[in-house]
Coordinates of C-alpha atoms (C1' of nucleotides) in Angstrom, one line a residue:
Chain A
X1 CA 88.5 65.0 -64.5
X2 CA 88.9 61.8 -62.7
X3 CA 85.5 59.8 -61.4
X4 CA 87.2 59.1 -58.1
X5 CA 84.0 58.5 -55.7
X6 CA 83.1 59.3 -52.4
X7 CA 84.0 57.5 -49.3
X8 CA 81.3 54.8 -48.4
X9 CA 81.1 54.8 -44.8
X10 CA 79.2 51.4 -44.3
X11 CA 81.4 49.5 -46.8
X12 CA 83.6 47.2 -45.3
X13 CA 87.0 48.4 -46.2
X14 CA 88.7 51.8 -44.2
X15 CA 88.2 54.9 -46.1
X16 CA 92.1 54.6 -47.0
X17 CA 91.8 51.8 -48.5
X18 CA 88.7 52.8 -50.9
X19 CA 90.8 55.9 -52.1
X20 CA 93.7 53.0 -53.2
X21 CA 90.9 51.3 -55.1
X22 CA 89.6 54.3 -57.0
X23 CA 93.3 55.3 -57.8
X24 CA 94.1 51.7 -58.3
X25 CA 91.0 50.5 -60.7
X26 CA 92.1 54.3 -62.6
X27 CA 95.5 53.0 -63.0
X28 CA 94.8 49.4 -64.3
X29 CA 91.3 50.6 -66.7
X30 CA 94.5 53.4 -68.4
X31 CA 92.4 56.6 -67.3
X32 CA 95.7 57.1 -65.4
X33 CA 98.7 56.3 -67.7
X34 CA 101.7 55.2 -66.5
X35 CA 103.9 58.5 -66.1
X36 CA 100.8 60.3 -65.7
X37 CA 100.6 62.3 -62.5
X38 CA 97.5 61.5 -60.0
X39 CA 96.0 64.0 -57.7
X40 CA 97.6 65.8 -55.4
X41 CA 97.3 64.8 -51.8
X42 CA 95.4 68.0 -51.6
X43 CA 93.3 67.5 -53.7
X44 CA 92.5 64.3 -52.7
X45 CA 91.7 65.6 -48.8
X46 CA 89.4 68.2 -50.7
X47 CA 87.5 65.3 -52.8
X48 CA 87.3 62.8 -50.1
X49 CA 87.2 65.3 -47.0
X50 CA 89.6 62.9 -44.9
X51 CA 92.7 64.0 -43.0
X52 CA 95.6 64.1 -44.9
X53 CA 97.3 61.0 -42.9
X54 CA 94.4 59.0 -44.4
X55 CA 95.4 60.2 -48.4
X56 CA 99.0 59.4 -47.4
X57 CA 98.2 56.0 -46.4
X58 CA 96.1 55.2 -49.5
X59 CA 99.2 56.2 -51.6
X60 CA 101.1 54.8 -49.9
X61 CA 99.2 51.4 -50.3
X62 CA 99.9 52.1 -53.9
X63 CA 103.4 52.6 -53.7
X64 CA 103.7 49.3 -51.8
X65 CA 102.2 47.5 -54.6
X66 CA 105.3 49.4 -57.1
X67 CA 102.0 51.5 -58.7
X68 CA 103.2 54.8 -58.2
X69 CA 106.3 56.6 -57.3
X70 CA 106.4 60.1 -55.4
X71 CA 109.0 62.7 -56.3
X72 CA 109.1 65.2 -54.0
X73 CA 108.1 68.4 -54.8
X74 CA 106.5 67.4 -58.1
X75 CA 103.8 65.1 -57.2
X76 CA 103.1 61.2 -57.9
X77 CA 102.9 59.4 -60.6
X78 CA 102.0 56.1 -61.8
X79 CA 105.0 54.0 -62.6
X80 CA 106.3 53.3 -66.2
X81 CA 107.1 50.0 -66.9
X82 CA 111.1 49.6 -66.8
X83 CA 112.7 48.1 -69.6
X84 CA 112.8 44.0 -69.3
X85 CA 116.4 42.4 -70.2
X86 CA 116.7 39.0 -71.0
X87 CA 120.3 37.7 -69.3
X88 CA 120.6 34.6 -71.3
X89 CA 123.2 31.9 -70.3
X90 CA 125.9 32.9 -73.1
X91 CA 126.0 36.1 -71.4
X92 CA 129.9 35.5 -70.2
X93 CA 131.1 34.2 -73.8
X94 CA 134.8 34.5 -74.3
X95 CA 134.0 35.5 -78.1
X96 CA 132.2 38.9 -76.8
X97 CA 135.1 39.8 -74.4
X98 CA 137.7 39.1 -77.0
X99 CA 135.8 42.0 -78.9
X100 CA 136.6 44.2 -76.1
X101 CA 133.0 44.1 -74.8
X102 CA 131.9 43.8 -70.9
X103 CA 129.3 41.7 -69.8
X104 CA 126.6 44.4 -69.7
X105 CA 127.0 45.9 -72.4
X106 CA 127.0 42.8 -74.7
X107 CA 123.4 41.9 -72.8
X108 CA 122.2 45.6 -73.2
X109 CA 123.2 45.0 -77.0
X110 CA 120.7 42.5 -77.4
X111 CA 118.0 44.7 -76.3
X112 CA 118.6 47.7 -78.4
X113 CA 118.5 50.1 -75.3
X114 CA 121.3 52.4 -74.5
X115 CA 123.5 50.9 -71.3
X116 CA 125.2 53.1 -69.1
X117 CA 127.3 52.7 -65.7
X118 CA 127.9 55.3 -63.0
X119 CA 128.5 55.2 -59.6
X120 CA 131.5 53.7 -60.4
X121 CA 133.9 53.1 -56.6
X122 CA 137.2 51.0 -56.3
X123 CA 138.7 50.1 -53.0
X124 CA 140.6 47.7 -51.5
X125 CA 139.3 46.1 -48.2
X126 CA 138.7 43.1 -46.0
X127 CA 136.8 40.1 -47.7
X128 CA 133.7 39.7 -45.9
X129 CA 132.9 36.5 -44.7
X130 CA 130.3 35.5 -47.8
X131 CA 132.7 36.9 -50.2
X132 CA 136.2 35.1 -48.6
X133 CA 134.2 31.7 -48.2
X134 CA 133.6 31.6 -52.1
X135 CA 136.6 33.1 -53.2
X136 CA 138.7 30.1 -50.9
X137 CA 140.3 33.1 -49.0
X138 CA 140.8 33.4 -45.2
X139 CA 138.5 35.9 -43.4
X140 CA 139.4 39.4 -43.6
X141 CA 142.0 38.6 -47.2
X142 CA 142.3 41.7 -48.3
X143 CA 140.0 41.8 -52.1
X144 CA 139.4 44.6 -54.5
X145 CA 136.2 46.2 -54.3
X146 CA 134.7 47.2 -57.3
X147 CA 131.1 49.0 -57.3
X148 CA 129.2 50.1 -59.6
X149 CA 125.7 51.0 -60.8
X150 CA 123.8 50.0 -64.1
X151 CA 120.8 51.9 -66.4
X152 CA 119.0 51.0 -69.4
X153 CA 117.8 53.8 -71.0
X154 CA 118.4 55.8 -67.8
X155 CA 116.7 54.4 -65.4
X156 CA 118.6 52.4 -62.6
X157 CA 118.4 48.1 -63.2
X158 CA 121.0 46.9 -61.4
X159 CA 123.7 47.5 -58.7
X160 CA 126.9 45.6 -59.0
X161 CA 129.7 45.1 -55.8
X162 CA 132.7 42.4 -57.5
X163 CA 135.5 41.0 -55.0
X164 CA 139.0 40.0 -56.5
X165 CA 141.9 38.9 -54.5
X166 CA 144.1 41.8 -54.3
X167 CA 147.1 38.6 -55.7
X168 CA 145.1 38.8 -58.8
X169 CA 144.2 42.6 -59.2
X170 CA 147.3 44.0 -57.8
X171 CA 148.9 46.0 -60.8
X172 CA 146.5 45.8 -63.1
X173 CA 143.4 48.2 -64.4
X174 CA 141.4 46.3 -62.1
X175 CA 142.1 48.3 -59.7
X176 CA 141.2 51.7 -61.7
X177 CA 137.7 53.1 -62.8
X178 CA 138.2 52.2 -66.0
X179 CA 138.9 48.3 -65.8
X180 CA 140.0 49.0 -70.0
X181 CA 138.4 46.8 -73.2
X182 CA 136.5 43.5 -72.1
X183 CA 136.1 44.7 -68.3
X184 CA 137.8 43.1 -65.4
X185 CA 137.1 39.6 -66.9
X186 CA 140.0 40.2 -69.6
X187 CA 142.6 41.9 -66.9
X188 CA 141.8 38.6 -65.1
X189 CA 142.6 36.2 -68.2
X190 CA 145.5 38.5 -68.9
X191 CA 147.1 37.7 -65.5
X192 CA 146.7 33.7 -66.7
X193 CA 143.4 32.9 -65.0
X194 CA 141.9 31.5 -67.8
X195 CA 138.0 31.5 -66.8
X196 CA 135.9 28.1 -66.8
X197 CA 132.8 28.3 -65.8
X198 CA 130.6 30.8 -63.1
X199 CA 128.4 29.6 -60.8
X200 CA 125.2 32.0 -60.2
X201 CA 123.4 31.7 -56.9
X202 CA 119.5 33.2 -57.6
X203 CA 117.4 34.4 -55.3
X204 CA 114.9 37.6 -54.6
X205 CA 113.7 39.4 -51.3
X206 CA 112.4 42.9 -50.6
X207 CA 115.4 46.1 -50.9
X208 CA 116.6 48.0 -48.2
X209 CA 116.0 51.4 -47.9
X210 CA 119.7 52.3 -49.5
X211 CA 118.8 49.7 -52.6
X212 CA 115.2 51.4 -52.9
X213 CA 117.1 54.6 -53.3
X214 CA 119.8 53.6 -55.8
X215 CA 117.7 51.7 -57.9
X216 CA 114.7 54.6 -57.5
X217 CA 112.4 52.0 -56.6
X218 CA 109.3 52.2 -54.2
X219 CA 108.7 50.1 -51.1
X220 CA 106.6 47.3 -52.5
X221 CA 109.2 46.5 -55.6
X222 CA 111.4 43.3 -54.9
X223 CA 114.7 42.8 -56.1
X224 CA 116.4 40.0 -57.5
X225 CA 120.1 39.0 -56.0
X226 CA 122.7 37.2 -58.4
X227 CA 125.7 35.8 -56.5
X228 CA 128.5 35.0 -59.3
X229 CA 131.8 33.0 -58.9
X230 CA 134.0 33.2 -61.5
X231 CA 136.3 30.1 -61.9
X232 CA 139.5 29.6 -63.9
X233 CA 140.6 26.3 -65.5
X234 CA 142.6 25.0 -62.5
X235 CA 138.9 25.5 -60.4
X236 CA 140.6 28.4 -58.5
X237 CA 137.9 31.0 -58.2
X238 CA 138.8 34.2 -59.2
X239 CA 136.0 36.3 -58.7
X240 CA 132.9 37.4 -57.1
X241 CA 130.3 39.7 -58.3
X242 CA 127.4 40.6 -56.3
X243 CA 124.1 42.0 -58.0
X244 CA 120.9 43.4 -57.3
X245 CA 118.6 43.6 -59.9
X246 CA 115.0 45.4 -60.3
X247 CA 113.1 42.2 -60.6
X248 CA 110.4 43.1 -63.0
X249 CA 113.3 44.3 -65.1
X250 CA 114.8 41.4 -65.8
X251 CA 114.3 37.9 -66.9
X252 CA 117.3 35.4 -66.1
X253 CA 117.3 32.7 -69.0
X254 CA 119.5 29.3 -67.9
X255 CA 120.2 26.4 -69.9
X256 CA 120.2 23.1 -68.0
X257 CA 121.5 19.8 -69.8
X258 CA 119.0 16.9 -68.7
X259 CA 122.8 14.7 -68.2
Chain B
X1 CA 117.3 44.3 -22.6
X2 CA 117.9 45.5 -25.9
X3 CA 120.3 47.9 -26.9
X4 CA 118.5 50.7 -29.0
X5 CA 120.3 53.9 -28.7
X6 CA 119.4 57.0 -28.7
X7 CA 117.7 59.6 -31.4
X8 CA 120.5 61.5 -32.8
X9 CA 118.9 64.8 -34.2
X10 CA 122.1 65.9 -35.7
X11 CA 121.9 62.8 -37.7
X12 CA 121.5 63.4 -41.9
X13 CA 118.5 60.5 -41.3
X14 CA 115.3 61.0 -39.8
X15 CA 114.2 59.7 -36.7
X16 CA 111.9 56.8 -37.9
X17 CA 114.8 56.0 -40.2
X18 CA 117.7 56.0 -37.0
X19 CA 114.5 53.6 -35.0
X20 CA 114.6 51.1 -38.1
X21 CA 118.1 51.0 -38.6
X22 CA 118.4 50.0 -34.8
X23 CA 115.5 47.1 -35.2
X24 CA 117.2 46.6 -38.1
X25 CA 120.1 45.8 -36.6
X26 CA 118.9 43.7 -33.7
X27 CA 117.5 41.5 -36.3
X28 CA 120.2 41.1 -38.7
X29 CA 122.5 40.5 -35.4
X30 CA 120.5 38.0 -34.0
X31 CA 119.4 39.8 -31.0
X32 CA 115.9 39.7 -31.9
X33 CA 115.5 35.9 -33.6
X34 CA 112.9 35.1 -35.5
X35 CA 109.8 34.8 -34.1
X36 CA 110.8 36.6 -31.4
X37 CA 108.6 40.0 -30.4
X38 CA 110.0 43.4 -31.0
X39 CA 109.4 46.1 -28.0
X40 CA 106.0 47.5 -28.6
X41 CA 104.9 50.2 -29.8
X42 CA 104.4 52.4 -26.5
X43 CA 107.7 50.9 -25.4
X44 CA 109.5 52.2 -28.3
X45 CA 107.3 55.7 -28.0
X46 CA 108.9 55.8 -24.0
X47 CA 112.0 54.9 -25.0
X48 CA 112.9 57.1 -28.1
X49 CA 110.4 60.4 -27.0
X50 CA 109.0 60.3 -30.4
X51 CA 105.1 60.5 -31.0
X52 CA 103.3 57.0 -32.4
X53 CA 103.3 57.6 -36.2
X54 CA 107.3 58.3 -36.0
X55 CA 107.5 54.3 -34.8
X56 CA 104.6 53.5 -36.4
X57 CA 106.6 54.7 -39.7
X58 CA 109.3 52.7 -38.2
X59 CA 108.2 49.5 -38.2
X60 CA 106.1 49.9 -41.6
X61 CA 109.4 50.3 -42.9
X62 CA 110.7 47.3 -41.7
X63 CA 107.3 45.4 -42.7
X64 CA 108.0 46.3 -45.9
X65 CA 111.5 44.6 -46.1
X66 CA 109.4 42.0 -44.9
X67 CA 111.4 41.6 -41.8
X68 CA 108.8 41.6 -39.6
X69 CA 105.6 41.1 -39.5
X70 CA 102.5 42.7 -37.3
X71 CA 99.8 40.5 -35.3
X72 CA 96.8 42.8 -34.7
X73 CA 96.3 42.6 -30.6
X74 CA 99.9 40.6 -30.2
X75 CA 102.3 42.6 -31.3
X76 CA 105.4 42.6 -34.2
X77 CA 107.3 39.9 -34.8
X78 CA 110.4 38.9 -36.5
X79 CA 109.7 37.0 -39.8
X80 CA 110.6 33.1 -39.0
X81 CA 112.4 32.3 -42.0
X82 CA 111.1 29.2 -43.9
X83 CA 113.5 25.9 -44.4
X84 CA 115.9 27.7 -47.5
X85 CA 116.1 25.3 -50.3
X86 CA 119.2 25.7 -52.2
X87 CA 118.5 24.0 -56.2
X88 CA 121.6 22.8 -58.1
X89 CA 121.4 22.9 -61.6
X90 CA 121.9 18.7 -61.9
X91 CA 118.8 18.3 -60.0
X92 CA 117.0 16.8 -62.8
X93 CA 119.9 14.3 -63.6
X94 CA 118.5 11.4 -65.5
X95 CA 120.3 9.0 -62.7
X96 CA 117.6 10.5 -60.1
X97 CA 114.7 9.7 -62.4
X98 CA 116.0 6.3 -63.1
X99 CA 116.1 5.7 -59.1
X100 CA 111.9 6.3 -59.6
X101 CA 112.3 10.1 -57.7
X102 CA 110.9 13.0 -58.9
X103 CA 112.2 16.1 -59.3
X104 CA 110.9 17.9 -55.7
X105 CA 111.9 14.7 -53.6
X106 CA 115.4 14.5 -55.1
X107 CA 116.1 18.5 -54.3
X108 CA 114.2 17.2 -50.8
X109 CA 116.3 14.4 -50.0
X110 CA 119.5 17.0 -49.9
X111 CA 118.2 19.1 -47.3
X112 CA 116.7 16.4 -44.8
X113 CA 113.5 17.9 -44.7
X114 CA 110.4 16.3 -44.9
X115 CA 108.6 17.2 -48.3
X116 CA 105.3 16.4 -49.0
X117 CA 103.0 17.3 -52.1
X118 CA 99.0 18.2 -51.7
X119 CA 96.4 19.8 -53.7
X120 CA 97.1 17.8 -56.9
X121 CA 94.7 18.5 -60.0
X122 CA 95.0 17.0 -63.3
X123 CA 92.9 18.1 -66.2
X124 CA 92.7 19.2 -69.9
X125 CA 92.7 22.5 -71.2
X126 CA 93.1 24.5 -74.4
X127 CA 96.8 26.3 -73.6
X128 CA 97.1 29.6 -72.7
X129 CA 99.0 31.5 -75.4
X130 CA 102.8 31.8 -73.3
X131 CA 102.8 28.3 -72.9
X132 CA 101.4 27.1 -76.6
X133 CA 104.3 29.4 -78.2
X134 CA 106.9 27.8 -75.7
X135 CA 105.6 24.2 -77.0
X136 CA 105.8 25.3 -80.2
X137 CA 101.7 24.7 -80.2
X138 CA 98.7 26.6 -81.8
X139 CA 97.1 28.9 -79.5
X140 CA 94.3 26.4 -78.1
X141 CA 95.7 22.8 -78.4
X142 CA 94.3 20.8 -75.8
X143 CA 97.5 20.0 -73.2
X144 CA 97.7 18.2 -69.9
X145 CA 97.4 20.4 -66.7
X146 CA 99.0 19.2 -63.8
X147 CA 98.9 21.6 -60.7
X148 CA 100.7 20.6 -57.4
X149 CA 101.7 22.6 -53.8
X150 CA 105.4 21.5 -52.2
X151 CA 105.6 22.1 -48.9
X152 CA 108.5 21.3 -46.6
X153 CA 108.5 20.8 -42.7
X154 CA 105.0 21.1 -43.5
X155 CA 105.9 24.9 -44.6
X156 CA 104.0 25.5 -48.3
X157 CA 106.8 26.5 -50.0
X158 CA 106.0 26.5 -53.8
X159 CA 102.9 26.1 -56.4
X160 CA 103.4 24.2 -59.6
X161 CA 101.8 24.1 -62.8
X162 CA 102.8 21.5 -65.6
X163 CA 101.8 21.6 -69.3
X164 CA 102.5 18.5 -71.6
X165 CA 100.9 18.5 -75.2
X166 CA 98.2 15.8 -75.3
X167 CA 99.7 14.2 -78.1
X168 CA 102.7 12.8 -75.4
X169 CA 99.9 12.4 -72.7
X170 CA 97.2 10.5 -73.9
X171 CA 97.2 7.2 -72.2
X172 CA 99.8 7.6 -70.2
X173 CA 99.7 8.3 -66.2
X174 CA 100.2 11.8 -66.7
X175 CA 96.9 12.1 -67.1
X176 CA 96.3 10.9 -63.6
X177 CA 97.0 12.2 -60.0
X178 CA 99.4 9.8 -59.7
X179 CA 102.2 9.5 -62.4
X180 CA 104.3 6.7 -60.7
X181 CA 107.6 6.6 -60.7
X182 CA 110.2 8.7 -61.6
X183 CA 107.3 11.3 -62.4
X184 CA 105.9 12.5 -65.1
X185 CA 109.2 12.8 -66.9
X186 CA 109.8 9.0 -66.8
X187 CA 106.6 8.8 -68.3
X188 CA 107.6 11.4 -71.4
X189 CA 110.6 9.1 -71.6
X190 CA 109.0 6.2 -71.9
X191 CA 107.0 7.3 -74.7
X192 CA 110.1 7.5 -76.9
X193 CA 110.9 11.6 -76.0
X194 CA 114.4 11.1 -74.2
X195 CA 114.9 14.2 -72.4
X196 CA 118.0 16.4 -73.2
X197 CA 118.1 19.7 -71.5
X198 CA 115.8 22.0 -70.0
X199 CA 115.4 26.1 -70.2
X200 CA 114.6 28.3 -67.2
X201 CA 113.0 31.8 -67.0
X202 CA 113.5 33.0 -63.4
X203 CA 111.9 36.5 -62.8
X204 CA 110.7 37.8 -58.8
X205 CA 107.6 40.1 -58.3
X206 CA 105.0 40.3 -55.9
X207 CA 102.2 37.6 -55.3
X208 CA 99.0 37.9 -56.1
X209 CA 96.0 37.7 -53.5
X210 CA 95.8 34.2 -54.5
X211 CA 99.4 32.8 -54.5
X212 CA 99.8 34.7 -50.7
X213 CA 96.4 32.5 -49.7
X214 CA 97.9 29.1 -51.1
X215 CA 101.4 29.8 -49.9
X216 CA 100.7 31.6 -46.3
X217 CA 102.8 34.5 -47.0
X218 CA 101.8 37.9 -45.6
X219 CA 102.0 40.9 -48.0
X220 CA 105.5 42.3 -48.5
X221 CA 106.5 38.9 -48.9
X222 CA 108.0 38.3 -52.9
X223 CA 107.8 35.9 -55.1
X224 CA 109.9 34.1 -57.5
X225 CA 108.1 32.2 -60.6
X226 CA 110.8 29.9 -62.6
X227 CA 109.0 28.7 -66.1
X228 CA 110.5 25.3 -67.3
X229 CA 110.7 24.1 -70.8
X230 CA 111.9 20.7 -71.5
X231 CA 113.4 19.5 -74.7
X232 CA 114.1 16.2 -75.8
X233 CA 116.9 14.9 -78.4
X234 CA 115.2 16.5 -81.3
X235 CA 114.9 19.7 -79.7
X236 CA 111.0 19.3 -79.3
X237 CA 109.3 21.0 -76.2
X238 CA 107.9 18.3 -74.6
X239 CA 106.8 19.9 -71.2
X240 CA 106.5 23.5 -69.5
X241 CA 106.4 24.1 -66.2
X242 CA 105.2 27.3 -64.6
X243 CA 106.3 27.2 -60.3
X244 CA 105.9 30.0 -57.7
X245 CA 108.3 29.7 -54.7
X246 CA 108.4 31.6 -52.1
X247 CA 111.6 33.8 -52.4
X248 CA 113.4 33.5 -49.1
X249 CA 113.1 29.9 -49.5
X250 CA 114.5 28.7 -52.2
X251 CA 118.3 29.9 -53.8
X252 CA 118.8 28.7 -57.4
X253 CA 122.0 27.5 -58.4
X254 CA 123.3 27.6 -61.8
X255 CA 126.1 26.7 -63.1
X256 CA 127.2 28.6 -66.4
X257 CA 130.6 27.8 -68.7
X258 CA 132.3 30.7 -70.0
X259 CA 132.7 29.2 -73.4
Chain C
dA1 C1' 106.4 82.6 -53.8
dA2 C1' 103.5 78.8 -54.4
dG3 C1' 102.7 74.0 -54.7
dT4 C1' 104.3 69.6 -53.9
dG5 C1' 105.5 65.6 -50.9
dG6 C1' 108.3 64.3 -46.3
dT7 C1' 108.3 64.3 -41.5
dC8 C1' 106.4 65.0 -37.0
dT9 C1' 103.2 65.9 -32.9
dA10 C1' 99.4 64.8 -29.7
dG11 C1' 95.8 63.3 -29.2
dA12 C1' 91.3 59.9 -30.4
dC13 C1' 88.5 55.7 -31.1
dC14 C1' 88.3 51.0 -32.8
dA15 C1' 89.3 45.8 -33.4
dC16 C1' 91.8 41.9 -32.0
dG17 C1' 94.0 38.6 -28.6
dA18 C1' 95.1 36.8 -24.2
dG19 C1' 94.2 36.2 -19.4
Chain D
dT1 C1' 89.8 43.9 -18.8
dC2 C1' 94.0 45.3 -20.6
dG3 C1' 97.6 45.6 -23.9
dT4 C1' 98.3 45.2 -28.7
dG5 C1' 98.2 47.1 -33.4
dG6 C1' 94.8 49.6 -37.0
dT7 C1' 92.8 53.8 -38.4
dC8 C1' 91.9 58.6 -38.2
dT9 C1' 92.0 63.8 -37.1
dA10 C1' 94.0 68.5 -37.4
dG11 C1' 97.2 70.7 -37.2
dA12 C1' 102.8 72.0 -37.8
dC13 C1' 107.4 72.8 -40.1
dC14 C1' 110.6 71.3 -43.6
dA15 C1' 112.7 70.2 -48.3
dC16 C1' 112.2 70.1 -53.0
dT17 C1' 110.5 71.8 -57.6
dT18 C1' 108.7 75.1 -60.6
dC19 C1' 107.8 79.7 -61.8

DNA sequence: AAGTGGTCTAGACCACGAG
DNA sequence: TCGTGGTCTAGACCACTTC
């Protein structure tokens, strides 16, 4: 069984946040693998002989910090590690789309880990503001909206939301699930937008509780945002794709030429 | 007053998820600015007829999407956003260094803000083992350490640490605290390494007890850490550069061809 | 059915900040 | 002193998972 302690009611810290340390130094010393499950809260209240608001809050310390996840009904467990993908800067070459390969799958290549999408939406709507000022569209153009969710391995890495002015994606698979071989990118090139260059606008925060819950992440596990604008040779843009990605699970690779 | 609805108990989300998504709301709208207080706690107890730990869930939701954050005896407050520094990929143009500015002042000089630099330390050190394999180094060859804070407005904004292999250092005003103009890449220049592009590793997570002291960020607040490597003509690493920036400051821009 | 975590109530005492 | 958030108790009912 695990040494967990008693509550020390002259230390310092609140009894909640003594539990969190006995779970925590149990988590970081192995004694408590990651997928391992830890106590139950009942348990815990037994051990300690504290409310069960005061277990909750120590566990949920540990959730904040991304150390545990709970699923309900089965208990809590300490988190396994996601898979890290390295998104290098070659990530958009034509050569892998002329093999009839989209984006993600040519980076999940590289890794060796199986890449799935689901969650997969199409609509047309109203650009909003963010989207219509990059895409040089007046506010409220109608764009296709195409959203979708990505795994590695099977567990959730990244949600995607891309906006294409419905001149460009009218007609074409774009506007279906299945955007065919080489993803939208090659409907896009097919309709004589021959793509340039993207710019990629980095920057992290904490999710929102809808994010958390697609991307089965606790409270406590930032995400990483990756605003892309796709432009074609004449400098139109042509697209913009919207990301979130777990942040641990990824490492963005640029290359930047010194000029 | 603000407008905060009602609890809708028909409603698929529970109650301390309806409260947040009404803060929520008032934030993201503008109604409650930054800085401002949100109603507290007994207010929102009155107004919504829910008992304290159903706000007190509330807010700790919110707290942990780092939107607010909590004053012990004031009250809750929205999270005053920090000056956002957006960093285009030409910020280390050779024409800027040739002007005598270094790197931080130039992305400065674009925003208006005042940016300062404090808690400079220069020493030598054996290098740790990511940053001898990124200078192509054995594990434990004496390099340069450089460690810096930005701030702007006064606001800490980011903690930097350089590496440069002794070899390129020796003699040179790397070595001290201040390494004139241009910085310290004039310096590598000028010791026959012309710089020709760079490599970034950008990756978000949560900072340590350390990084939140140095940076004045409350917990729930991410992270970004961007590791630099710089090459010269012959492809040599000449200088890496481990930064932390506080997330919601900073966006990276990149700019990436499509090949 | 039994065990798990999710949500909620209605209190209590404490520590901090401002007047 | 008073209002604020921080912590805690001792229950309750619900939803999900497993058997």
């Amino acid at each position: 069984m695990l040494d967990l302690g008693v509550i020390d009611r002259t230390d310092d810290r609140p009894p909640y946040r003594q539990i969190a340390a006995q779970l925590r130094r149990h988590i970081s010393a192995g004694t408590l693998a990651p997928g391992e499950k830890l106590p139950s809260e009942s348990e815990l209240i037994e051990h300690f002989g504290v409310a069960r608001m005061t277990v909750r809050q120590a566990l949920q310390e540990l959730r904040g910090e991304g150390l545990v996840v709970a699923e309900h009904g089965k208990g809590v467990f300490v988190r396994s590690a996601p898979p890290v993908r390295r998104l290098a800067s070659d990530r958009f070459a034509r050569a892998h789309r002329q093999d009839g390969k989209a984006a993600f799958l040519v980076e999940a290549e590289a890794t060796g880990r199986k890449a799935t999408v689901d969650q997969i939406s199409v609509s047309t709507e109203a650009a909003p503001a963010e989207v219509a000022e990059r895409l040089h569209l007046e506010e409220g153009a109608r764009v296709v909206v195409r959203s979708r969710r990505y795994l590695s391995a099977g567990v959730p890495v990244e949600i995607a939301t891309s906006y294409i002015p419905e001149s460009i994606a009218a007609g074409t698979a774009i506007t279906s699930t299945d955007s065919g071989p080489g993803g939208i990118y090659a409907r896009i090139e097919e309709q004589g937008h021959e793509l340039a260059h993207f710019t990629e606008e980095v920057t992290a925060r904490m999710p929102t509780p809808e994010e958390r819950k697609a991307l089965q992440i606790g409270a406590g596990v930032p995400v990483m945002t990756l605003i892309r604008t796709a432009y074609d040779t004449d400098e139109t843009p042509v697209e913009v794709c919207d990301t979130v990605k777990v942040s641990h699970a990824y490492v963005l690779e640029y290359d930047v030429p010194a000029r």
